[in-house]
Short mmCIF file of C-alpha atoms in Angstrom, two decimals:
data_model
loop_
_atom_site.label_atom_id
_atom_site.label_comp_id
_atom_site.label_asym_id
_atom_site.label_seq_id
_atom_site.Cartn_x
_atom_site.Cartn_y
_atom_site.Cartn_z
CA MET A 1 -23.11 74.15 114.82
CA ARG A 2 -26.77 75.02 114.53
CA MET A 3 -28.77 76.17 111.65
CA LEU A 4 -32.10 77.93 111.55
CA THR A 5 -34.12 78.39 108.45
CA GLY A 6 -37.54 79.92 108.02
CA VAL A 7 -39.06 79.53 104.62
CA ILE A 8 -42.39 80.79 103.36
CA VAL A 9 -43.28 79.88 99.86
CA LEU A 10 -46.23 81.17 97.84
CA ALA A 11 -46.59 79.63 94.39
CA ALA A 12 -49.28 80.03 91.80
CA LEU A 13 -49.11 77.65 88.91
CA PHE A 14 -51.43 78.25 85.99
CA CYS A 15 -52.41 75.55 83.51
CA VAL A 16 -55.31 74.38 81.36
CA ALA A 17 -57.67 71.60 82.57
CA THR A 18 -56.64 69.97 85.85
CA VAL A 19 -53.56 69.99 88.08
CA SER A 20 -52.36 66.81 89.62
CA HIS A 21 -51.87 67.48 93.33
CA ALA A 22 -48.89 65.89 95.00
CA GLN A 23 -49.83 63.29 97.63
CA ARG A 24 -47.48 60.96 99.40
CA THR A 25 -49.14 57.56 98.90
CA THR A 26 -52.53 58.05 97.24
CA GLY A 27 -54.43 59.58 94.32
CA GLU A 28 -57.86 61.12 93.60
CA ILE A 29 -60.76 60.89 91.28
CA THR A 30 -62.76 64.08 90.67
CA GLY A 31 -65.15 65.51 88.10
CA THR A 32 -68.65 66.82 87.42
CA VAL A 33 -71.92 65.08 86.61
CA SER A 34 -74.21 66.60 83.92
CA ASP A 35 -77.08 65.62 81.71
CA ASP A 36 -76.60 64.97 78.05
CA SER A 37 -77.17 68.73 77.33
CA GLY A 38 -74.27 69.70 79.56
CA LEU A 39 -76.27 71.10 82.52
CA PRO A 40 -74.91 70.13 85.96
CA LEU A 41 -76.77 67.51 87.97
CA PRO A 42 -76.79 67.87 91.75
CA GLY A 43 -77.75 64.99 94.06
CA VAL A 44 -76.34 62.18 91.91
CA THR A 45 -75.17 59.21 93.97
CA VAL A 46 -71.72 58.25 92.72
CA THR A 47 -70.33 54.90 94.08
CA LEU A 48 -66.67 53.96 93.83
CA ARG A 49 -65.48 50.30 93.87
CA GLY A 50 -62.05 48.82 93.52
CA ALA A 51 -59.19 46.91 95.14
CA GLY A 52 -58.36 49.78 97.54
CA VAL A 53 -61.82 49.98 99.15
CA THR A 54 -64.26 47.57 100.82
CA SER A 55 -66.77 45.55 98.81
CA THR A 56 -69.59 47.92 99.73
CA GLY A 57 -67.73 50.73 97.97
CA VAL A 58 -67.49 54.45 98.79
CA VAL A 59 -70.32 56.86 98.10
CA ALA A 60 -70.26 60.55 97.16
CA VAL A 61 -73.15 62.85 96.24
CA SER A 62 -72.66 65.47 93.55
CA ALA A 63 -72.81 69.14 94.66
CA GLU A 64 -75.00 71.93 93.32
CA ASN A 65 -72.59 72.48 90.43
CA GLY A 66 -72.43 68.72 89.76
CA ALA A 67 -68.93 68.34 91.28
CA TYR A 68 -67.91 65.09 93.04
CA ARG A 69 -64.64 63.80 94.48
CA PHE A 70 -63.02 60.62 95.88
CA ALA A 71 -59.79 61.41 97.71
CA ASN A 72 -57.08 59.41 99.44
CA LEU A 73 -57.33 56.38 97.18
CA PRO A 74 -54.58 53.69 97.13
CA PRO A 75 -53.08 53.29 93.65
CA GLY A 76 -54.89 50.76 91.48
CA SER A 77 -57.88 50.28 89.13
CA TYR A 78 -61.39 51.46 90.08
CA GLU A 79 -64.90 51.67 88.68
CA LEU A 80 -67.60 54.35 89.17
CA GLU A 81 -71.39 54.01 89.15
CA ALA A 82 -73.63 57.15 88.90
CA VAL A 83 -77.35 56.86 89.79
CA LEU A 84 -80.13 59.45 89.69
CA GLN A 85 -83.87 58.94 89.43
CA GLY A 86 -85.09 59.60 85.94
CA PHE A 87 -81.74 58.94 84.32
CA SER A 88 -80.01 55.79 83.06
CA THR A 89 -77.36 54.36 85.41
CA LEU A 90 -73.82 55.03 84.12
CA LYS A 91 -70.84 52.80 84.92
CA ARG A 92 -67.21 53.62 84.15
CA GLU A 93 -64.72 50.74 84.44
CA GLY A 94 -60.96 50.39 84.33
CA ILE A 95 -60.09 53.81 85.87
CA PRO A 96 -56.36 53.83 86.75
CA VAL A 97 -55.39 55.89 89.83
CA GLY A 98 -51.71 56.60 90.35
CA VAL A 99 -49.66 57.92 93.25
CA GLY A 100 -49.99 61.74 93.45
CA ASN A 101 -52.32 61.87 90.49
CA THR A 102 -55.78 63.43 90.18
CA VAL A 103 -57.94 61.71 87.58
CA THR A 104 -60.55 64.11 86.19
CA LEU A 105 -63.57 62.12 85.02
CA ASP A 106 -66.70 64.02 83.93
CA LEU A 107 -69.89 61.89 83.77
CA ALA A 108 -72.83 62.58 81.43
CA LEU A 109 -76.19 60.88 82.27
CA LYS A 110 -78.88 60.24 79.68
CA VAL A 111 -82.56 60.52 80.38
CA GLY A 112 -84.03 57.07 80.82
CA SER A 113 -85.01 54.34 83.26
CA ILE A 114 -82.83 53.79 86.26
CA GLU A 115 -82.91 50.06 85.43
CA GLU A 116 -81.08 50.82 82.15
CA THR A 117 -77.30 50.72 82.62
CA ILE A 118 -74.71 52.18 80.30
CA THR A 119 -71.21 50.76 80.88
CA VAL A 120 -68.08 52.50 79.45
CA THR A 121 -64.76 50.63 79.69
CA GLY A 122 -61.21 51.75 79.07
CA LEU A 123 -61.75 55.46 78.27
CA ALA A 124 -60.53 56.91 81.56
CA PRO A 125 -57.50 59.24 81.25
CA VAL A 126 -54.26 57.44 82.02
CA VAL A 127 -51.96 60.46 82.01
CA ASN A 128 -52.75 63.96 83.18
CA VAL A 129 -50.85 65.74 80.39
CA THR A 130 -51.66 69.25 81.80
CA SER A 131 -50.10 68.74 85.27
CA ALA A 132 -47.89 71.58 86.48
CA GLN A 133 -45.57 69.00 88.05
CA VAL A 134 -42.60 67.34 86.33
CA SER A 135 -42.96 63.75 87.47
CA THR A 136 -42.82 60.13 86.30
CA ASN A 137 -45.11 57.40 87.56
CA TYR A 138 -44.36 53.72 87.13
CA THR A 139 -47.29 51.32 87.71
CA LYS A 140 -47.13 47.82 89.14
CA GLU A 141 -47.36 46.39 85.61
CA TRP A 142 -44.27 48.40 84.58
CA VAL A 143 -42.41 47.37 87.70
CA GLU A 144 -43.12 43.72 86.92
CA ALA A 145 -42.12 43.90 83.23
CA ALA A 146 -39.34 46.54 83.20
CA PRO A 147 -36.30 45.27 81.18
CA VAL A 148 -33.82 46.48 83.79
CA ARG A 149 -31.82 45.02 86.64
CA ARG A 150 -33.84 44.25 89.78
CA PHE A 151 -31.12 44.27 92.48
CA SER A 152 -32.77 47.20 94.30
CA PHE A 153 -35.38 49.89 93.75
CA PHE A 154 -32.55 52.19 92.48
CA ASP A 155 -32.62 50.13 89.26
CA LEU A 156 -36.23 51.29 88.80
CA ILE A 157 -35.98 54.97 89.72
CA ASN A 158 -32.82 55.40 87.62
CA SER A 159 -34.99 54.65 84.60
CA ALA A 160 -36.91 57.95 85.06
CA PRO A 161 -36.03 60.81 82.66
CA GLY A 162 -33.48 63.19 84.20
CA VAL A 163 -32.31 60.72 86.86
CA SER A 164 -28.75 59.46 86.86
CA GLN A 165 -27.24 56.78 89.05
CA THR A 166 -23.97 57.61 90.86
CA THR A 167 -22.12 54.34 90.41
CA SER A 168 -21.68 51.99 87.48
CA THR A 169 -23.67 49.21 89.29
CA SER A 170 -26.80 49.51 91.34
CA SER A 171 -25.54 47.01 93.97
CA GLY A 172 -23.29 49.69 95.52
CA THR A 173 -25.36 52.91 95.24
CA THR A 174 -27.61 54.45 97.82
CA ASN A 175 -28.38 57.69 96.05
CA ALA A 176 -29.09 59.31 92.69
CA THR A 177 -29.10 62.74 90.99
CA SER A 178 -32.08 64.40 89.35
CA LEU A 179 -31.85 67.17 86.75
CA GLY A 180 -28.33 68.01 87.91
CA SER A 181 -29.13 68.32 91.61
CA SER A 182 -26.78 67.17 94.35
CA VAL A 183 -27.15 63.60 95.66
CA ASN A 184 -28.12 64.90 99.13
CA ASP A 185 -30.92 67.19 97.81
CA ASN A 186 -33.39 64.34 97.36
CA SER A 187 -36.05 62.77 99.51
CA TYR A 188 -36.52 58.96 99.57
CA GLN A 189 -39.90 57.77 100.81
CA ILE A 190 -41.55 54.39 101.23
CA ASP A 191 -45.29 54.48 102.03
CA GLY A 192 -44.80 58.03 103.29
CA THR A 193 -41.88 57.19 105.55
CA ASN A 194 -38.85 59.41 104.94
CA LEU A 195 -35.90 57.13 104.59
CA THR A 196 -33.35 59.73 103.69
CA ALA A 197 -30.15 59.26 105.74
CA PRO A 198 -29.64 62.37 108.05
CA GLY A 199 -25.88 62.33 107.47
CA ALA A 200 -25.16 61.35 103.87
CA GLY A 201 -28.60 62.06 102.34
CA GLY A 202 -28.90 58.77 100.53
CA GLY A 203 -31.81 56.28 100.60
CA TRP A 204 -31.27 53.81 103.42
CA ALA A 205 -33.80 50.94 103.32
CA TRP A 206 -33.94 48.79 100.18
CA PRO A 207 -37.41 47.17 99.82
CA ASN A 208 -37.98 44.10 97.71
CA THR A 209 -38.74 45.28 94.12
CA ASP A 210 -41.61 42.71 93.84
CA ALA A 211 -43.35 44.30 96.87
CA ILE A 212 -43.70 47.63 95.01
CA GLN A 213 -47.14 48.78 93.79
CA GLU A 214 -46.11 52.03 92.17
CA ILE A 215 -43.24 54.50 91.93
CA GLU A 216 -43.52 58.26 91.66
CA VAL A 217 -40.47 60.39 90.79
CA LEU A 218 -41.44 64.00 91.47
CA GLN A 219 -38.82 66.39 90.14
CA LEU A 220 -40.37 69.89 89.77
CA GLY A 221 -43.55 71.61 90.84
CA ALA A 222 -44.10 69.85 94.15
CA SER A 223 -46.95 71.20 96.28
CA ALA A 224 -46.63 72.98 99.63
CA GLU A 225 -47.05 69.55 101.27
CA TYR A 226 -43.37 68.82 100.52
CA GLY A 227 -40.76 70.71 102.44
CA ASN A 228 -36.94 70.81 102.66
CA VAL A 229 -36.57 69.22 99.20
CA GLN A 230 -34.37 70.82 96.59
CA GLY A 231 -33.93 67.79 94.34
CA ALA A 232 -36.39 65.01 93.59
CA VAL A 233 -38.88 63.08 95.69
CA PHE A 234 -38.55 59.32 95.09
CA ASN A 235 -41.82 58.01 96.38
CA ILE A 236 -42.21 54.17 96.67
CA VAL A 237 -45.69 52.83 97.45
CA THR A 238 -45.87 49.14 98.39
CA ARG A 239 -48.61 46.64 97.64
CA GLN A 240 -51.44 45.96 100.09
CA GLY A 241 -54.00 43.18 100.70
CA GLY A 242 -57.66 43.12 99.72
CA ASN A 243 -60.70 40.91 99.65
CA GLN A 244 -59.09 38.39 97.20
CA PHE A 245 -56.09 36.16 97.82
CA HIS A 246 -53.12 36.66 95.56
CA GLY A 247 -49.65 35.09 95.54
CA ASP A 248 -46.60 35.21 93.32
CA GLY A 249 -42.93 34.16 93.40
CA ASN A 250 -39.78 34.55 91.36
CA PHE A 251 -36.47 32.72 91.27
CA TYR A 252 -33.30 33.72 89.44
CA PHE A 253 -30.12 31.60 89.26
CA MET A 254 -26.69 31.90 87.70
CA ASN A 255 -23.45 29.92 88.06
CA ASP A 256 -20.05 29.86 86.43
CA ALA A 257 -21.28 27.67 83.56
CA LEU A 258 -23.75 30.38 82.63
CA THR A 259 -21.19 33.21 82.84
CA ALA A 260 -19.03 34.20 79.90
CA ARG A 261 -15.33 35.12 80.13
CA ASN A 262 -14.30 38.63 79.05
CA THR A 263 -10.60 38.63 80.02
CA THR A 264 -7.50 36.91 78.60
CA ASP A 265 -4.85 34.81 80.37
CA ALA A 266 -2.49 37.78 80.05
CA GLN A 267 -5.01 39.96 81.84
CA ASP A 268 -6.11 37.61 84.64
CA GLY A 269 -3.12 35.24 85.01
CA GLY A 270 -5.23 32.29 84.07
CA LYS A 271 -7.80 33.06 86.77
CA PRO A 272 -10.85 34.65 85.05
CA TYR A 273 -13.87 36.06 86.88
CA TYR A 274 -15.48 33.17 88.76
CA ARG A 275 -19.20 33.03 89.45
CA LYS A 276 -19.74 30.42 92.14
CA ASP A 277 -23.49 31.05 92.19
CA PHE A 278 -26.10 33.77 92.28
CA LYS A 279 -29.56 33.19 93.74
CA ASP A 280 -32.41 35.70 94.00
CA THR A 281 -35.90 34.63 95.03
CA THR A 282 -38.99 36.55 96.16
CA TRP A 283 -42.34 35.36 97.48
CA GLN A 284 -45.50 37.43 98.06
CA LEU A 285 -48.89 36.62 99.54
CA SER A 286 -51.88 38.86 100.15
CA GLY A 287 -55.57 38.56 101.01
CA PRO A 288 -58.19 38.97 103.67
CA ALA A 289 -57.84 37.75 107.25
CA ILE A 290 -61.40 39.03 107.75
CA ARG A 291 -63.28 40.05 104.64
CA ASP A 292 -63.80 43.85 104.36
CA ARG A 293 -62.23 44.28 107.76
CA LEU A 294 -58.66 42.98 108.01
CA TRP A 295 -56.24 42.65 105.04
CA PHE A 296 -52.65 41.53 104.83
CA PHE A 297 -49.69 41.58 102.46
CA GLY A 298 -46.38 39.87 103.10
CA SER A 299 -43.13 39.63 101.11
CA TYR A 300 -39.78 37.88 101.55
CA GLN A 301 -36.68 38.14 99.40
CA TYR A 302 -33.43 36.23 99.61
CA GLN A 303 -30.34 37.21 97.60
CA ASN A 304 -26.98 35.37 97.64
CA ASN A 305 -24.06 36.25 95.48
CA ALA A 306 -20.73 34.33 95.61
CA ASP A 307 -17.95 35.28 93.15
CA ALA A 308 -14.27 36.03 92.72
CA GLN A 309 -12.83 38.87 90.62
CA PRO A 310 -10.32 38.25 87.83
CA GLY A 311 -6.88 37.24 89.13
CA PHE A 312 -8.16 35.69 92.39
CA GLY A 313 -9.51 32.24 91.48
CA PRO A 314 -12.29 30.11 93.01
CA ALA A 315 -10.41 29.66 96.30
CA LEU A 316 -10.83 33.40 97.11
CA ALA A 317 -14.54 33.64 96.22
CA VAL A 318 -16.51 35.88 98.59
CA THR A 319 -20.25 35.96 99.40
CA SER A 320 -22.74 38.78 99.91
CA PHE A 321 -26.36 38.29 100.98
CA ALA A 322 -29.61 40.13 101.70
CA LYS A 323 -32.79 38.98 103.41
CA ARG A 324 -35.65 41.41 102.98
CA VAL A 325 -38.83 41.12 104.98
CA PHE A 326 -41.91 43.28 104.50
CA TYR A 327 -45.51 43.11 105.68
CA LYS A 328 -48.49 45.41 105.71
CA ILE A 329 -51.65 45.07 107.81
CA THR A 330 -54.75 47.05 106.85
CA TYR A 331 -57.57 47.30 109.39
CA ASN A 332 -60.82 48.82 108.19
CA ILE A 333 -62.27 50.00 111.51
CA THR A 334 -65.39 51.02 109.61
CA SER A 335 -65.98 51.75 105.96
CA LYS A 336 -64.77 55.31 106.65
CA HIS A 337 -61.91 54.83 109.08
CA ARG A 338 -58.77 52.78 108.34
CA LEU A 339 -55.61 51.91 110.18
CA MET A 340 -52.52 50.69 108.31
CA TYR A 341 -49.31 49.27 109.83
CA GLY A 342 -46.29 48.43 107.68
CA TYR A 343 -42.90 47.03 108.61
CA HIS A 344 -39.75 46.52 106.57
CA ASP A 345 -36.36 45.14 107.53
CA ASP A 346 -33.35 44.43 105.36
CA TYR A 347 -30.77 41.98 106.84
CA TRP A 348 -27.63 42.23 104.74
CA GLY A 349 -23.96 41.22 104.64
CA LEU A 350 -21.16 42.40 102.34
CA PRO A 351 -17.85 40.57 101.77
CA PRO A 352 -14.40 42.12 102.10
CA THR A 353 -12.99 44.12 99.18
CA GLN A 354 -9.79 42.26 98.28
CA THR A 355 -8.03 44.14 95.49
CA SER A 356 -5.01 41.83 95.33
CA PRO A 357 -4.06 38.23 96.42
CA LEU A 358 -1.08 39.87 98.22
CA ILE A 359 -3.41 41.29 100.83
CA ALA A 360 -3.60 38.96 103.86
CA ALA A 361 -7.02 37.89 105.10
CA SER A 362 -6.17 39.16 108.57
CA THR A 363 -6.28 42.72 107.21
CA LEU A 364 -9.80 42.45 105.72
CA THR A 365 -13.23 43.26 107.16
CA LYS A 366 -16.73 42.26 106.26
CA SER A 367 -19.89 44.35 106.87
CA HIS A 368 -23.40 43.43 108.11
CA GLY A 369 -26.49 45.23 109.35
CA ASP A 370 -30.21 45.78 109.22
CA ASN A 371 -32.70 48.66 109.25
CA PRO A 372 -36.13 48.10 110.86
CA THR A 373 -38.67 50.49 109.36
CA PRO A 374 -42.10 50.76 111.00
CA ASN A 375 -44.96 52.87 109.67
CA LEU A 376 -48.39 53.55 111.23
CA VAL A 377 -51.10 55.53 109.42
CA TYR A 378 -54.69 56.42 110.34
CA THR A 379 -57.08 57.70 107.70
CA GLY A 380 -60.58 58.94 108.51
CA THR A 381 -63.18 59.99 105.96
CA LEU A 382 -65.26 62.63 107.76
CA SER A 383 -67.61 63.18 104.82
CA ASP A 384 -67.60 62.89 101.06
CA LYS A 385 -65.78 66.21 101.02
CA SER A 386 -63.25 65.93 103.87
CA TYR A 387 -60.80 63.50 105.40
CA ILE A 388 -57.97 63.43 107.93
CA GLU A 389 -54.66 61.52 107.88
CA ALA A 390 -52.26 61.01 110.81
CA ARG A 391 -48.90 59.23 110.46
CA ILE A 392 -45.98 58.18 112.70
CA SER A 393 -43.08 56.40 111.07
CA GLY A 394 -39.28 56.10 110.99
CA TYR A 395 -36.29 53.85 110.47
CA PHE A 396 -33.58 52.72 112.87
CA ALA A 397 -30.53 51.38 111.06
CA LYS A 398 -27.46 49.74 112.52
CA ASP A 399 -24.42 48.17 110.89
CA SER A 400 -20.75 47.37 111.48
CA ASN A 401 -17.69 45.98 109.86
CA ASP A 402 -15.77 43.16 111.65
CA PRO A 403 -12.56 41.29 110.97
CA VAL A 404 -12.83 38.44 108.48
CA GLU A 405 -10.79 36.38 110.96
CA ALA A 406 -13.20 36.02 113.87
CA GLY A 407 -11.84 36.97 117.30
CA GLN A 408 -9.07 39.19 116.01
CA PRO A 409 -8.33 41.85 118.71
CA PHE A 410 -8.17 45.55 117.86
CA GLY A 411 -4.74 47.18 118.09
CA ILE A 412 -2.69 44.98 115.69
CA ILE A 413 -0.44 47.12 113.46
CA GLN A 414 -1.08 46.79 109.74
CA VAL A 415 2.20 46.50 107.76
CA THR A 416 2.47 47.34 104.09
CA ASN A 417 5.58 46.18 102.16
CA ASP A 418 5.75 48.83 99.48
CA ASP A 419 8.42 46.95 97.55
CA THR A 420 6.34 43.77 97.13
CA GLY A 421 2.79 45.00 97.62
CA GLU A 422 2.15 42.64 100.49
CA VAL A 423 -0.20 43.77 103.31
CA THR A 424 -0.09 41.89 106.59
CA GLY A 425 -1.05 42.40 110.24
CA GLY A 426 -4.41 43.78 111.50
CA VAL A 427 -7.37 45.37 109.78
CA THR A 428 -7.29 48.97 108.66
CA GLN A 429 -10.35 50.15 110.47
CA LEU A 430 -13.28 48.90 112.57
CA GLN A 431 -16.59 50.81 112.59
CA THR A 432 -20.07 50.59 114.05
CA ASN A 433 -22.84 52.89 112.76
CA LYS A 434 -26.29 53.86 113.94
CA SER A 435 -28.61 56.06 111.91
CA TRP A 436 -32.26 56.86 112.64
CA ARG A 437 -35.05 59.09 111.50
CA ARG A 438 -38.53 59.57 112.99
CA GLY A 439 -41.45 61.54 111.65
CA MET A 440 -44.99 62.53 112.65
CA SER A 441 -47.54 64.38 110.57
CA VAL A 442 -51.24 65.19 110.40
CA LYS A 443 -53.16 66.38 107.33
CA TYR A 444 -56.76 67.62 106.99
CA ALA A 445 -58.28 67.91 103.55
CA HIS A 446 -61.57 69.59 102.63
CA TYR A 447 -63.24 69.97 99.25
CA ILE A 448 -65.38 73.14 98.72
CA PRO A 449 -67.32 73.16 95.46
CA ASN A 450 -68.76 76.20 93.73
CA VAL A 451 -67.14 79.02 95.74
CA LEU A 452 -65.67 82.13 94.07
CA GLY A 453 -66.66 80.66 90.74
CA GLY A 454 -64.76 77.38 91.15
CA ASN A 455 -63.92 74.32 93.24
CA HIS A 456 -61.29 74.33 96.06
CA ASP A 457 -59.34 71.29 97.16
CA LEU A 458 -57.84 72.60 100.45
CA LYS A 459 -55.21 70.80 102.55
CA PHE A 460 -53.82 71.84 105.94
CA GLY A 461 -50.92 70.03 107.53
CA LEU A 462 -48.42 69.85 110.41
CA GLN A 463 -45.16 67.93 110.24
CA HIS A 464 -42.29 67.03 112.58
CA ASP A 465 -39.12 65.19 111.78
CA ASP A 466 -35.96 64.37 113.69
CA GLY A 467 -33.02 62.03 113.22
CA GLY A 468 -29.32 61.50 113.76
CA ALA A 469 -26.28 59.34 113.25
CA ASP A 470 -23.61 57.99 115.57
CA SER A 471 -20.54 56.12 114.39
CA ILE A 472 -17.60 54.70 116.37
CA ILE A 473 -14.51 54.63 114.14
CA ALA A 474 -11.38 52.83 115.31
CA THR A 475 -8.37 52.92 113.00
CA ASN A 476 -5.38 50.62 113.67
CA ASP A 477 -1.83 51.98 113.54
CA THR A 478 -0.16 51.39 110.19
CA LEU A 479 3.46 50.95 109.10
CA THR A 480 4.87 51.15 105.54
CA ILE A 481 8.27 49.54 104.98
CA PHE A 482 10.79 49.41 102.05
CA PRO A 483 13.09 46.45 102.83
CA ARG A 484 14.39 46.07 99.30
CA THR A 485 15.15 49.66 98.49
CA GLY A 486 16.17 50.70 102.00
CA ALA A 487 13.95 53.82 101.97
CA ALA A 488 12.85 55.21 105.40
CA SER A 489 9.77 53.56 106.88
CA PHE A 490 6.82 55.65 108.08
CA GLY A 491 3.57 54.99 109.94
CA THR A 492 0.27 56.52 111.03
CA THR A 493 -1.65 56.47 114.27
CA ARG A 494 -5.08 57.85 115.20
CA GLN A 495 -7.16 57.76 118.30
CA PRO A 496 -10.65 56.06 118.00
CA TYR A 497 -13.51 58.53 117.98
CA HIS A 498 -17.27 59.09 117.66
CA GLN A 499 -18.70 60.81 114.64
CA GLY A 500 -22.30 61.91 114.19
CA ALA A 501 -24.96 64.61 114.00
CA LEU A 502 -28.57 65.45 114.92
CA ILE A 503 -31.30 67.09 112.86
CA ARG A 504 -34.78 68.36 113.73
CA SER A 505 -37.47 70.13 111.68
CA TYR A 506 -41.03 71.44 111.99
CA GLY A 507 -43.29 72.30 109.13
CA ALA A 508 -46.82 73.69 108.47
CA TYR A 509 -48.57 74.28 105.17
CA VAL A 510 -51.80 75.26 103.48
CA ASP A 511 -52.47 74.14 99.90
CA ASP A 512 -55.35 75.05 97.68
CA THR A 513 -55.99 73.53 94.18
CA TYR A 514 -58.48 76.07 92.86
CA GLY A 515 -60.24 75.14 89.61
CA VAL A 516 -62.30 77.57 87.54
CA GLY A 517 -63.68 75.75 84.54
CA ARG A 518 -60.70 74.44 82.61
CA VAL A 519 -58.27 76.74 84.40
CA THR A 520 -56.54 75.69 87.64
CA PHE A 521 -54.47 77.64 90.14
CA ASN A 522 -52.30 75.75 92.59
CA LEU A 523 -51.69 78.02 95.64
CA GLY A 524 -49.48 77.03 98.53
CA LEU A 525 -48.18 78.61 101.74
CA ARG A 526 -45.49 76.81 103.75
CA TRP A 527 -43.36 77.50 106.87
CA ASP A 528 -40.33 75.41 107.96
CA HIS A 529 -38.08 75.57 110.99
CA SER A 530 -35.00 73.35 110.80
CA SER A 531 -32.01 72.91 113.09
CA GLY A 532 -28.96 70.68 113.12
CA GLY A 533 -26.08 70.14 115.51
CA PHE A 534 -23.61 67.72 117.15
CA GLN A 535 -24.47 65.75 120.25
CA ALA A 536 -21.94 65.21 123.06
CA PHE A 537 -19.97 62.00 122.55
CA PRO A 538 -17.86 59.92 124.94
CA LEU A 539 -14.11 60.39 124.33
CA LEU A 540 -12.32 57.10 123.58
CA ASP A 541 -8.93 55.71 124.48
CA GLN A 542 -6.54 53.86 122.13
CA LEU A 543 -8.59 50.63 122.42
CA ALA A 544 -11.91 52.43 121.75
CA LYS A 545 -12.96 52.29 125.40
CA PRO A 546 -14.76 55.31 126.97
CA THR A 547 -12.42 57.52 129.07
CA GLY A 548 -15.25 59.03 131.17
CA GLN A 549 -14.94 62.41 129.45
CA MET A 550 -17.44 63.91 126.97
CA SER A 551 -16.97 66.05 123.90
CA PRO A 552 -18.68 69.48 123.82
CA GLU A 553 -22.04 69.73 122.06
#
């Protein structure tokens, strides 16, 4: 099966003041510089400083109409300094920049000595209330203090308005719905890496929640930069290092003495829910390896959960675990050229699902896997009005389920006694899975002030994405018997098989945020070419061994 789609979208969104342009991992600061009578001031030197730039800062010079811009800024807090001969120096502090947000900050200089400095703190706009997008941003401070579960990042994105989780607990979910969309309509991104599973459409990698800098949930009004998304974009941006050392850690613990009972003897047979122990610890460290040149951030999380459901008792407690590793290296080649490499891996294990003590351990399986996720990004500032960004990233997941009893061979019939409920023999099914996704993109942005009566923030981009999935599924023969009632027995058999698919897409876009005074038009043109199909798989025999034959593509 192959599918071809060609989509060209032209959208003009009209709003008052400024539009927040969708970006994958960064934000912007833009505005105009004028004197105290409101006349624009060209040639003003505006210097930006903050955690996301080197200690020397970044410099822009205001245009003929007084316009200035700082683009491609990592989320965080910044300060501005505006200097022009014959005017007092103006400083603005505590400017919060969020993922995908454009902060509009107009500066008014007063006539005076350049040695005189006027400092304004805490008056920068925090929320762009006139954005044409429907989105929610959660800052690092909110992530740290949110009164929600912290098992995975799904606990955080499920707090956004219009987002609903698909299971009663976050520990088992890998997707969500937004404003009524399907679970496979969404895009899950971490630092610009698309982690959406090609087959099921869920989010695959689960980063440590304490490694998150900011979360953006973009639901409506996405720019032309985003393609093939009908639901929401869940954009996770992780922390990065800087010129100062920082470290933090957390530890959570629970055991049976700290767990209340919510069932009666009649309900659980005298065996209530048993919490052997629960441990969750995270440790983060960031700082400079070489000041202004090489920064690092590293994070490690360990989760261990051992418990038994009501009716099973302590002897049948099972254990799940997760070990999450993340690091990010930022290399400032020069003050205008930066290289960032990030890597995440999630080593996990899940216990068997035992719904009854009558189910023999020989019939149960346990799951384990990991998902290495590399990400390499180059950013070059060509001038105070243009920059280029190139990215290559992906994830490569693998997992399997194995018999709880080590060394159990495949091919043992599983027998269910329907009269007593006992299940004995071999496991129901063995399975190995591989899933991968790779992406490459390049973006060029150029700011053109004072053309056609307004300012233009132009972006041009090319994108490529491919991925796939391959599973080997081997199901044992089963037999259901009725020894007490004498009913006829029956069984099932099925040959082992491969299951999977391939996807590939290409995209190109032009996007223009065109501002005329307090009116902004967001214009976008996008083209997509997508295809999907089935690769040729080896045909398998009854013991899941290749037969030498291949399935058709």
